[in-house]
Short mmCIF file of C-alpha atoms in Angstrom, two decimals:
data_model
loop_
_atom_site.label_atom_id
_atom_site.label_comp_id
_atom_site.label_asym_id
_atom_site.label_seq_id
_atom_site.Cartn_x
_atom_site.Cartn_y
_atom_site.Cartn_z
CA UNK Y 233 -6.42 78.93 -65.70
CA UNK Y 234 -9.82 79.09 -64.21
CA UNK Y 235 -10.63 77.03 -60.59
CA UNK Y 236 -12.46 75.00 -61.10
CA UNK Y 237 -15.71 76.57 -59.17
CA UNK Y 238 -15.70 75.91 -55.45
CA UNK Y 239 -19.22 77.46 -55.29
CA UNK Y 240 -20.69 74.69 -57.86
CA UNK Y 241 -19.14 71.51 -56.03
CA UNK Y 242 -20.72 73.49 -52.36
CA UNK Y 243 -23.90 73.92 -54.50
CA UNK Y 244 -24.52 70.23 -55.05
CA UNK Y 245 -23.98 69.50 -51.43
CA UNK Y 246 -26.48 71.78 -50.32
CA UNK Y 247 -29.32 69.85 -48.31
CA UNK Y 248 -31.88 71.48 -50.80
CA UNK Y 249 -33.82 69.76 -54.05
CA UNK Y 250 -32.31 70.56 -56.90
CA UNK Y 251 -33.97 69.68 -60.19
CA UNK Y 252 -31.23 69.18 -63.00
CA UNK Y 253 -32.54 69.45 -66.29
CA UNK Y 254 -29.90 68.13 -69.46
CA UNK Y 255 -29.98 68.79 -73.07
CA UNK Y 256 -28.33 68.21 -76.87
CA UNK Y 257 -28.60 69.99 -79.89
CA UNK Y 258 -28.81 67.98 -83.56
CA UNK Y 259 -28.68 69.87 -86.81
CA UNK Y 260 -32.12 70.73 -89.07
CA UNK Y 261 -34.40 69.74 -85.74
CA UNK Y 262 -35.14 71.10 -82.43
CA UNK Y 263 -32.87 70.47 -79.69
CA UNK Y 264 -33.90 67.77 -76.95
CA UNK Y 265 -34.16 67.65 -73.08
CA UNK Y 266 -34.71 65.58 -70.23
CA UNK Y 267 -34.67 65.58 -66.42
CA UNK Y 268 -31.89 64.45 -64.74
CA UNK Y 269 -31.95 62.87 -60.92
CA UNK Y 270 -28.14 62.47 -60.11
CA UNK Y 271 -25.32 65.12 -60.21
CA UNK Y 272 -21.90 64.81 -59.11
CA UNK Y 273 -18.20 66.11 -59.96
CA UNK Y 274 -15.60 63.51 -60.59
CA UNK Y 275 -12.79 65.98 -59.67
CA UNK Y 276 -10.52 62.86 -60.90
CA UNK Y 277 -12.01 62.25 -63.88
CA UNK Y 278 -12.75 66.08 -64.36
CA UNK Y 279 -16.34 65.16 -65.36
CA UNK Y 280 -20.05 66.79 -64.40
CA UNK Y 281 -21.97 63.48 -64.16
CA UNK Y 282 -25.54 63.46 -64.38
CA UNK Y 283 -27.80 60.52 -64.03
CA UNK Y 284 -30.90 60.17 -66.44
CA UNK Y 285 -33.15 57.19 -67.15
CA UNK Y 286 -31.82 55.13 -69.69
CA UNK Y 287 -34.77 55.49 -72.10
CA UNK Y 288 -34.35 58.81 -72.34
CA UNK Y 289 -30.67 58.37 -72.98
CA UNK Y 290 -31.80 56.66 -76.01
CA UNK Y 291 -34.04 60.12 -76.95
CA UNK Y 292 -30.76 61.69 -76.15
CA UNK Y 293 -28.28 60.44 -78.41
CA UNK Y 294 -30.18 60.45 -81.40
CA UNK Y 295 -30.00 64.51 -80.77
CA UNK Y 296 -26.23 63.83 -80.70
CA UNK Y 297 -25.56 62.62 -83.87
CA UNK Y 298 -23.65 65.81 -85.33
CA UNK Y 299 -22.59 67.52 -81.90
CA UNK Y 300 -21.44 65.90 -78.39
CA UNK Y 301 -22.08 68.75 -76.61
CA UNK Y 302 -24.07 69.54 -73.75
CA UNK Y 303 -25.48 71.33 -71.39
CA UNK Y 304 -26.91 70.72 -68.16
CA UNK Y 305 -29.11 73.49 -65.74
CA UNK Y 306 -28.73 72.58 -62.45
CA UNK Y 307 -31.53 74.91 -59.77
CA UNK Y 308 -32.39 74.79 -56.00
CA UNK Y 309 -35.75 74.30 -55.72
CA UNK Y 310 -36.05 76.70 -52.74
CA UNK Y 311 -34.15 79.74 -53.68
CA UNK Y 312 -33.15 79.07 -57.72
CA UNK Y 313 -29.54 79.19 -57.30
CA UNK Y 314 -28.66 77.88 -60.82
CA UNK Y 315 -25.31 77.04 -62.51
CA UNK Y 316 -25.42 76.02 -66.42
CA UNK Y 317 -22.30 73.12 -67.34
CA UNK Y 318 -21.39 72.85 -71.05
CA UNK Y 319 -18.98 70.65 -72.22
CA UNK Y 320 -18.62 67.21 -74.14
CA UNK Y 321 -20.31 64.15 -73.38
CA UNK Y 322 -17.35 61.72 -72.22
CA UNK Y 323 -18.88 58.29 -71.17
CA UNK Y 324 -21.25 56.87 -69.36
CA UNK Y 325 -21.74 54.36 -67.14
CA UNK Y 326 -23.89 52.94 -64.79
CA UNK Y 327 -25.18 55.15 -61.34
CA UNK Y 328 -22.52 54.49 -58.42
CA UNK Y 329 -22.81 54.43 -54.97
CA UNK Y 330 -22.51 58.31 -54.51
CA UNK Y 331 -24.93 59.03 -57.40
CA UNK Y 332 -27.61 56.35 -55.89
CA UNK Y 333 -26.96 58.19 -52.30
CA UNK Y 334 -27.57 61.67 -54.06
CA UNK Y 335 -30.65 60.45 -55.38
CA UNK Y 336 -32.07 58.93 -51.78
CA UNK Y 337 -31.38 62.40 -50.88
CA UNK Y 338 -33.29 64.33 -53.39
CA UNK Y 339 -35.95 62.06 -53.01
CA UNK Y 340 -36.11 62.77 -48.99
CA UNK Y 341 -35.46 66.65 -49.42
CA UNK Y 342 -38.30 67.04 -52.07
CA UNK Y 343 -40.67 64.74 -49.64
CA UNK Y 344 -39.67 67.13 -47.28
CA UNK Y 345 -39.97 70.69 -49.18
CA UNK Y 346 -42.30 69.67 -51.83
CA UNK Y 347 -44.19 66.41 -51.25
CA UNK Y 348 -46.19 66.79 -54.16
CA UNK Y 349 -43.18 66.75 -56.51
CA UNK Y 350 -41.86 63.42 -55.28
CA UNK Y 351 -42.77 61.27 -57.30
CA UNK Y 352 -40.94 63.45 -59.96
CA UNK Y 353 -38.05 62.05 -58.87
CA UNK Y 354 -38.72 58.94 -57.84
CA UNK Y 355 -36.80 57.08 -59.86
CA UNK Y 356 -35.22 53.26 -59.96
CA UNK Y 357 -31.58 54.14 -59.81
CA UNK Y 358 -31.43 50.70 -61.97
CA UNK Y 359 -33.49 52.30 -64.95
CA UNK Y 360 -30.85 55.55 -64.95
CA UNK Y 361 -27.40 55.92 -66.81
CA UNK Y 362 -24.99 58.29 -65.61
CA UNK Y 363 -24.05 60.78 -68.34
CA UNK Y 364 -20.47 61.95 -68.32
CA UNK Y 365 -19.64 65.87 -69.24
CA UNK Y 366 -15.93 67.28 -69.55
CA UNK Y 367 -16.84 70.40 -68.89
CA UNK Y 368 -15.43 73.19 -71.07
CA UNK Y 369 -18.04 75.84 -69.36
CA UNK Y 370 -20.00 76.49 -66.06
CA UNK Y 371 -21.75 79.65 -65.81
CA UNK Y 372 -24.07 80.93 -62.84
CA UNK Y 373 -27.27 81.62 -63.63
CA UNK Y 374 -29.39 82.39 -60.53
CA UNK Y 375 -31.55 84.78 -61.76
CA UNK Y 376 -30.89 88.62 -60.80
CA UNK Y 377 -27.63 90.66 -61.78
CA UNK Y 378 -24.96 87.87 -62.02
CA UNK Y 379 -26.96 85.31 -64.42
CA UNK Y 380 -24.84 84.37 -67.47
CA UNK Y 381 -21.30 85.17 -65.67
CA UNK Y 382 -18.88 82.58 -66.11
CA UNK Y 383 -17.23 80.64 -63.74
CA UNK Y 384 -15.28 78.35 -65.39
CA UNK Y 385 -13.87 78.01 -68.31
CA UNK Y 386 -11.41 75.16 -69.77
CA UNK Y 387 -8.32 76.24 -71.81
CA UNK Y 388 -7.60 74.58 -74.94
CA UNK W 736 -53.50 72.27 -81.91
CA UNK W 737 -53.08 72.27 -77.88
CA UNK W 738 -54.21 69.62 -76.33
CA UNK W 739 -56.92 69.88 -73.52
CA UNK W 740 -55.10 67.75 -71.27
CA UNK W 741 -51.92 69.84 -70.94
CA UNK W 742 -54.37 73.18 -70.46
CA UNK W 743 -53.23 73.37 -66.77
CA UNK W 744 -49.45 73.44 -67.35
CA UNK W 745 -50.30 77.35 -68.83
CA UNK W 746 -50.86 78.02 -65.21
CA UNK W 747 -47.78 78.09 -64.29
CA UNK W 748 -47.62 75.68 -61.08
CA UNK W 749 -44.67 73.86 -61.99
CA UNK W 750 -41.60 75.54 -63.87
CA UNK W 751 -40.55 74.73 -67.40
CA UNK W 752 -36.93 75.23 -68.98
CA UNK W 753 -36.87 76.28 -73.00
CA UNK W 754 -33.83 74.40 -74.83
CA UNK W 755 -32.22 76.67 -77.66
CA UNK W 756 -28.82 76.03 -79.38
CA UNK W 757 -26.05 78.12 -80.98
CA UNK W 758 -24.32 78.47 -83.98
CA UNK W 759 -21.80 75.98 -82.88
CA UNK W 760 -24.63 73.60 -81.55
CA UNK W 761 -23.97 74.31 -78.44
CA UNK W 762 -27.49 73.56 -76.35
CA UNK W 763 -28.66 76.04 -73.78
CA UNK W 764 -31.31 75.47 -71.16
CA UNK W 765 -33.08 78.14 -69.06
CA UNK W 766 -35.75 78.37 -66.59
CA UNK W 767 -38.84 79.08 -67.34
CA UNK W 768 -41.69 80.74 -64.47
CA UNK W 769 -44.69 80.21 -66.62
CA UNK W 770 -45.71 80.07 -69.89
CA UNK W 771 -48.34 81.74 -71.92
CA UNK W 772 -50.99 80.63 -73.97
CA UNK W 773 -51.29 82.88 -77.31
CA UNK W 774 -53.66 80.62 -79.08
CA UNK W 775 -54.06 77.19 -80.52
CA UNK W 776 -51.00 76.98 -82.21
CA UNK W 777 -49.21 79.81 -80.46
CA UNK W 778 -47.09 80.37 -76.94
CA UNK W 779 -45.27 83.36 -75.55
CA UNK W 780 -42.79 83.10 -72.96
CA UNK W 781 -41.26 86.59 -71.05
CA UNK W 782 -38.03 87.82 -71.73
CA UNK W 783 -36.64 89.51 -68.91
CA UNK W 784 -32.88 88.07 -68.75
CA UNK W 785 -32.89 85.14 -70.98
CA UNK W 786 -29.52 86.92 -72.69
CA UNK W 787 -28.13 83.53 -74.24
CA UNK W 788 -31.69 81.66 -75.45
CA UNK W 789 -31.98 85.43 -77.18
CA UNK W 790 -29.11 85.28 -78.88
CA UNK W 791 -29.64 81.81 -80.35
CA UNK W 792 -33.11 82.52 -81.13
CA UNK W 793 -31.83 84.84 -83.78
CA UNK W 794 -29.38 82.09 -85.49
CA UNK W 795 -31.77 78.68 -84.91
CA UNK W 796 -35.10 79.04 -84.37
CA UNK W 797 -36.18 75.61 -83.41
CA UNK W 798 -36.44 75.10 -79.82
CA UNK W 799 -37.78 72.80 -77.81
CA UNK W 800 -39.76 73.32 -74.45
CA UNK W 801 -40.94 70.98 -71.68
CA UNK W 802 -43.62 71.79 -69.26
CA UNK W 803 -45.76 69.47 -66.52
CA UNK W 804 -49.37 69.72 -65.37
CA UNK W 805 -49.44 70.08 -61.85
CA UNK W 806 -52.18 67.17 -61.64
CA UNK W 807 -50.68 64.37 -62.98
CA UNK W 808 -47.09 65.85 -63.08
CA UNK W 809 -46.79 64.80 -66.61
CA UNK W 810 -44.58 65.97 -68.11
CA UNK W 811 -45.35 67.68 -72.04
CA UNK W 812 -42.41 67.99 -74.93
CA UNK W 813 -43.50 70.85 -77.24
CA UNK W 814 -41.27 71.44 -80.38
CA UNK W 815 -41.70 75.23 -81.65
CA UNK W 816 -40.75 77.32 -83.87
CA UNK W 817 -39.37 81.12 -82.36
CA UNK W 818 -41.58 83.64 -84.56
CA UNK W 819 -40.99 87.11 -83.23
CA UNK W 820 -40.24 89.73 -80.19
CA UNK W 821 -43.10 91.71 -78.67
CA UNK W 822 -42.28 94.59 -76.33
CA UNK W 823 -45.83 96.33 -76.93
CA UNK W 824 -49.72 95.54 -77.64
CA UNK W 825 -52.07 93.91 -75.37
CA UNK W 826 -50.13 90.61 -74.50
CA UNK W 827 -46.60 92.21 -73.78
CA UNK W 828 -49.35 95.12 -71.32
CA UNK W 829 -51.20 92.02 -69.79
CA UNK W 830 -48.01 90.35 -68.65
CA UNK W 831 -46.05 93.14 -67.56
CA UNK W 832 -48.97 93.85 -65.37
CA UNK W 833 -48.98 90.36 -64.10
CA UNK W 834 -45.46 90.58 -63.27
CA UNK W 835 -45.62 93.72 -61.55
CA UNK W 836 -48.10 92.29 -59.20
CA UNK W 837 -46.20 89.64 -58.62
CA UNK W 838 -43.63 91.85 -57.63
CA UNK W 839 -45.11 94.29 -55.71
CA UNK W 840 -46.98 90.87 -53.57
CA UNK W 841 -43.04 90.03 -53.30
CA UNK W 842 -41.86 93.04 -52.18
CA UNK W 843 -39.16 94.04 -54.62
CA UNK W 844 -38.08 97.15 -54.92
CA UNK W 845 -36.88 97.39 -58.36
CA UNK W 846 -38.35 94.19 -60.19
CA UNK W 847 -36.23 92.74 -63.59
CA UNK W 848 -37.98 94.57 -66.20
CA UNK W 849 -39.85 92.87 -69.07
CA UNK W 850 -37.97 93.21 -72.45
CA UNK W 851 -40.28 91.23 -74.66
CA UNK W 852 -42.47 88.12 -75.31
CA UNK W 853 -41.01 85.89 -77.21
CA UNK W 854 -43.75 84.28 -79.32
CA UNK W 855 -43.25 80.70 -80.80
CA UNK W 856 -45.75 78.61 -83.24
CA UNK W 857 -45.52 74.73 -81.35
CA UNK W 858 -44.61 72.45 -84.10
CA UNK W 859 -45.84 69.51 -82.35
CA UNK W 860 -46.73 68.26 -78.64
CA UNK W 861 -45.80 65.19 -76.99
CA UNK W 862 -46.39 63.39 -73.79
CA UNK W 863 -42.86 62.31 -72.35
CA UNK W 864 -44.21 58.74 -71.45
CA UNK W 865 -40.36 58.02 -70.03
CA UNK W 866 -40.84 60.34 -67.84
CA UNK W 867 -44.07 59.40 -66.85
CA UNK W 868 -43.60 55.32 -66.15
CA UNK W 869 -42.40 55.99 -62.43
CA UNK W 870 -45.55 57.94 -61.74
CA UNK W 871 -47.80 55.18 -62.06
CA UNK W 872 -47.45 52.09 -59.97
CA UNK W 873 -46.96 49.46 -61.87
CA UNK W 874 -49.16 46.97 -61.49
CA UNK W 875 -51.75 49.58 -63.06
CA UNK W 876 -49.40 49.95 -66.02
CA UNK W 877 -49.05 46.48 -66.33
CA UNK W 878 -52.99 46.60 -66.69
CA UNK W 879 -52.82 49.16 -68.91
CA UNK W 880 -50.83 47.03 -71.38
CA UNK W 881 -52.76 43.89 -70.50
CA UNK W 882 -55.62 45.82 -71.66
CA UNK W 883 -54.12 46.89 -74.93
CA UNK W 884 -53.29 43.34 -76.02
CA UNK W 885 -57.16 42.16 -75.07
CA UNK W 886 -58.56 44.84 -77.46
CA UNK W 887 -56.18 44.85 -80.32
CA UNK W 888 -54.81 41.04 -80.24
CA UNK W 889 -58.16 39.66 -78.34
CA UNK W 890 -55.47 38.26 -75.67
CA UNK W 891 -58.21 38.08 -73.31
CA UNK W 892 -56.90 35.93 -70.83
CA UNK W 893 -53.31 37.17 -69.95
CA UNK W 894 -51.12 37.79 -67.41
CA UNK W 895 -47.57 39.94 -66.33
CA UNK W 896 -45.25 38.07 -64.69
CA UNK W 897 -41.99 39.67 -63.19
CA UNK W 898 -38.83 37.66 -63.28
CA UNK W 899 -36.91 38.40 -60.25
CA UNK W 900 -33.48 39.60 -60.62
CA UNK W 901 -31.42 36.82 -59.06
CA UNK W 902 -33.23 33.49 -59.56
CA UNK W 903 -35.65 34.43 -62.57
CA UNK W 904 -38.54 33.23 -60.28
CA UNK W 905 -42.04 35.38 -61.87
CA UNK W 906 -43.92 37.67 -59.68
CA UNK W 907 -47.34 38.36 -60.87
CA UNK W 908 -48.19 41.70 -61.41
CA UNK W 909 -51.14 42.01 -63.22
CA UNK W 910 -53.59 40.01 -64.50
CA UNK W 911 -56.77 40.08 -66.69
CA UNK W 912 -59.53 37.74 -67.45
CA UNK W 913 -58.46 35.03 -65.24
CA UNK W 914 -61.40 33.05 -63.70
CA UNK W 915 -60.95 33.36 -60.26
CA UNK W 916 -58.39 35.40 -59.83
CA UNK W 917 -60.02 37.77 -57.32
CA UNK W 918 -60.95 34.83 -54.64
CA UNK W 919 -57.77 32.16 -55.40
CA UNK W 920 -53.88 32.08 -55.72
CA UNK W 921 -54.49 28.62 -57.28
CA UNK W 922 -55.83 30.29 -60.39
CA UNK W 923 -52.40 31.29 -61.35
CA UNK W 924 -51.18 27.33 -60.35
CA UNK W 925 -50.45 26.48 -63.83
CA UNK W 926 -50.05 29.98 -65.81
CA UNK W 927 -47.20 30.26 -62.88
CA UNK W 928 -45.69 27.14 -63.91
CA UNK W 929 -45.45 28.08 -67.58
CA UNK W 930 -44.48 31.65 -67.10
CA UNK W 931 -41.14 29.46 -65.26
CA UNK W 932 -40.80 27.73 -68.03
CA UNK W 933 -40.91 30.59 -70.56
CA UNK W 934 -38.95 33.33 -68.11
CA UNK W 935 -35.78 30.82 -69.02
CA UNK W 936 -35.61 31.09 -72.47
CA UNK W 937 -35.46 34.26 -74.87
CA UNK W 938 -38.21 32.76 -77.45
CA UNK W 939 -42.18 32.43 -77.77
CA UNK W 940 -43.70 29.25 -76.63
CA UNK W 941 -46.67 27.85 -77.48
CA UNK W 942 -48.90 25.33 -76.23
CA UNK W 943 -51.96 23.93 -78.76
CA UNK W 944 -54.61 22.07 -77.70
CA UNK W 945 -53.45 20.75 -74.78
CA UNK W 946 -56.48 20.88 -72.25
CA UNK W 947 -57.58 16.71 -73.02
CA UNK W 948 -54.10 15.99 -72.04
CA UNK W 949 -54.15 18.10 -69.36
CA UNK W 950 -57.06 16.35 -68.05
CA UNK W 951 -55.76 12.90 -68.60
CA UNK W 952 -52.44 14.30 -66.66
CA UNK W 953 -54.64 15.51 -63.75
CA UNK W 954 -56.92 12.02 -63.81
CA UNK W 955 -53.66 9.97 -62.66
CA UNK W 956 -52.72 12.51 -60.12
CA UNK W 957 -52.96 11.13 -56.27
CA UNK W 958 -54.10 15.06 -55.65
CA UNK W 959 -56.76 15.17 -58.09
CA UNK W 960 -59.52 18.04 -58.73
CA UNK W 961 -56.92 21.10 -58.15
CA UNK W 962 -57.58 22.46 -60.99
CA UNK W 963 -61.23 22.77 -60.18
CA UNK W 964 -62.95 21.34 -63.40
CA UNK W 965 -63.58 22.01 -67.03
CA UNK W 966 -62.19 25.56 -67.91
CA UNK W 967 -58.59 24.25 -68.40
CA UNK W 968 -56.62 26.76 -70.82
CA UNK W 969 -56.28 24.72 -74.52
CA UNK W 970 -53.81 26.57 -76.09
CA UNK W 971 -50.88 28.42 -74.15
CA UNK W 972 -48.81 31.46 -75.34
CA UNK W 973 -45.68 33.01 -73.11
CA UNK W 974 -43.37 35.49 -74.35
CA UNK W 975 -40.48 37.23 -72.78
CA UNK W 976 -40.45 41.00 -71.91
CA UNK W 977 -36.55 42.54 -72.24
CA UNK W 978 -35.55 45.88 -71.60
CA UNK W 979 -32.05 47.27 -72.48
CA UNK W 980 -31.22 43.38 -73.57
CA UNK W 981 -32.20 41.67 -70.51
CA UNK W 982 -35.62 39.20 -69.51
CA UNK W 983 -37.42 40.96 -67.26
CA UNK W 984 -40.88 39.53 -67.61
CA UNK W 985 -43.06 37.44 -69.12
CA UNK W 986 -46.19 37.56 -70.56
CA UNK W 987 -48.60 34.37 -70.73
CA UNK W 988 -51.99 34.48 -72.41
CA UNK W 989 -54.71 31.54 -72.43
CA UNK W 990 -57.50 30.67 -74.65
CA UNK W 991 -60.03 28.02 -73.67
CA UNK W 992 -62.06 26.62 -76.57
CA UNK W 993 -61.36 24.12 -79.19
CA UNK W 994 -62.41 26.30 -81.81
CA UNK W 995 -60.42 29.33 -80.29
CA UNK W 996 -57.62 30.93 -81.79
CA UNK W 997 -54.18 29.37 -80.82
CA UNK W 998 -52.19 32.13 -81.13
CA UNK W 999 -50.48 30.55 -84.59
CA UNK W 1000 -51.05 33.74 -86.03
CA UNK W 1001 -48.59 35.73 -84.32
CA UNK W 1002 -45.30 35.46 -85.48
CA UNK W 1003 -42.30 35.02 -83.58
CA UNK W 1004 -40.86 38.40 -84.70
CA UNK W 1005 -43.92 40.41 -83.74
CA UNK W 1006 -44.18 38.59 -80.40
CA UNK W 1007 -40.51 39.90 -79.46
CA UNK W 1008 -41.36 43.67 -81.08
CA UNK W 1009 -44.00 43.34 -78.82
CA UNK W 1010 -41.80 42.08 -76.12
CA UNK W 1011 -39.27 44.64 -76.22
CA UNK W 1012 -42.22 47.23 -76.38
CA UNK W 1013 -44.64 45.90 -73.73
CA UNK W 1014 -42.16 46.65 -70.76
CA UNK W 1015 -44.31 48.90 -68.01
CA UNK W 1016 -41.20 50.69 -67.23
CA UNK W 1017 -40.41 52.44 -70.78
CA UNK W 1018 -43.34 51.55 -72.89
CA UNK W 1019 -45.19 54.04 -74.57
CA UNK W 1020 -48.88 52.77 -75.10
CA UNK W 1021 -48.08 51.77 -78.46
CA UNK W 1022 -47.37 48.61 -79.63
CA UNK W 1023 -45.74 47.55 -83.64
CA UNK W 1024 -48.30 47.69 -86.71
CA UNK W 1025 -48.51 43.95 -87.89
CA UNK W 1026 -48.65 44.08 -91.46
CA UNK W 1027 -50.21 41.52 -93.84
CA UNK W 1028 -49.94 37.75 -93.93
CA UNK W 1029 -48.54 38.03 -97.44
CA UNK W 1030 -45.36 40.31 -96.37
CA UNK W 1031 -44.95 37.96 -93.53
CA UNK W 1032 -44.59 34.79 -95.45
CA UNK W 1033 -42.86 36.51 -98.15
CA UNK W 1034 -39.88 37.15 -95.00
CA UNK W 1035 -39.91 40.86 -95.53
CA UNK W 1036 -39.81 43.14 -92.61
CA UNK W 1037 -43.45 43.37 -91.36
CA UNK W 1038 -43.12 45.56 -88.86
CA UNK W 1039 -43.44 49.36 -89.35
CA UNK W 1040 -43.02 50.78 -86.18
CA UNK W 1041 -46.40 53.04 -86.33
CA UNK W 1042 -47.89 52.74 -83.05
CA UNK W 1043 -51.29 50.65 -83.44
CA UNK W 1044 -53.13 51.57 -80.30
CA UNK W 1045 -54.06 54.88 -79.57
CA UNK W 1046 -55.59 54.83 -76.14
CA UNK W 1047 -52.96 56.92 -75.00
CA UNK W 1048 -52.46 59.14 -77.69
CA UNK W 1049 -53.64 60.55 -80.82
CA UNK W 1050 -51.03 60.39 -83.91
CA UNK W 1051 -51.26 62.58 -86.83
CA UNK W 1052 -49.19 61.06 -89.70
CA UNK W 1053 -45.41 60.52 -88.76
CA UNK W 1054 -43.66 61.88 -91.20
CA UNK W 1055 -45.27 65.30 -90.92
CA UNK W 1056 -42.53 66.92 -88.67
CA UNK W 1057 -42.12 70.15 -89.16
CA UNK W 1058 -44.82 70.95 -91.45
CA UNK W 1059 -47.86 73.93 -90.77
CA UNK W 1060 -50.02 71.76 -88.42
CA UNK W 1061 -48.54 70.80 -85.09
CA UNK W 1062 -47.89 67.04 -84.86
CA UNK W 1063 -49.94 65.02 -81.57
CA UNK W 1064 -48.32 62.42 -80.41
#
């Protein structure tokens, strides 16, 4: 059985701007993706949680009528270290204190490294919802020879 | 047809993403450093190591591409169809030279080779208003929304009041056409009271032909004169603005003249629809279209859902989703 990748957890702890996108795909139509603002691994529930705007959650759901599969791509804005999580929608809930703390840190870090882009992620936590992804696979996606390497796959 | 407003997105200042999907319906997201504009209907991306994307395109050619314009940080959503890959020709050579130059500047000894250029036909272009709302100050956004009400429904004197989360007290965020608004806060005194009242319920409130009654009431006050003369509103209308099932604000409108319309031609259900669309954090710049009075009187569904106001967008056929011509929102 593959162990949950420590590198991914470490990545989420890095004090760097992390750009997040989440996507879903329906039948007979183009897929859909939107920006994420928070990310955390909920070890207890085994979920990767991505915070997105409630208005985008409505659109994401519309794209998930046939499939509940989701993909989330997380990329460091400094060095392009990237991971892609693939799995199934589990449940959504309001942002919790950890999510809010992550968002605040991201706004602060982006303001420091890329001040022009800080408005992009300066959302109100009350406008967001946290989407739970039961991770089935995690891939490394950092550009280079290891791009696409499978880091974790859930059995069953 | 590409919108002129989004041309700067093709300069590659802000990274883009492409979303594809596999045969099993699983999505895949990939970062793109740049999107190349081929012509008015086609775009291209450079395939250096888009392994999964390439596999997915072979089975499902419909893709979603998101890019952004650097000046205003607006996001643009492109739905597109994969046409073919080119591993030679003018575009390929041009991009290869571009990448060689970048690699040389970066001092890369063994840069990733350009495998091919992936060519797509653009099916639709849409400004992602959902992720743009927080880019504009809220009062400015509300002001734009009040302008829409004025231009389309003739609500020339109007204000948007946000309701406090705790005690539901109204806070003025934007106004339009209120006499004396720039000079004195008291210009909003009566409207604030009206907003407090309207903010306590979920239904629109109308008051009609009230100026003479207000003058009479004012004349009996000990502090008369506060209202400052004869420009009292004669008709008032307020309706709540809803977000995710909660009341977050109130739009208040007033008319002064006896002969002016008294807002009674606006169906409650139509106002409720406006209230759902009005909210400054998630609006798409459009309001529901009103249908004929006959439809309203028959009790039919009177809202078509088409965007009525096109100051922020062009609409080309709601149902032409994947036709020959790109759809512009």
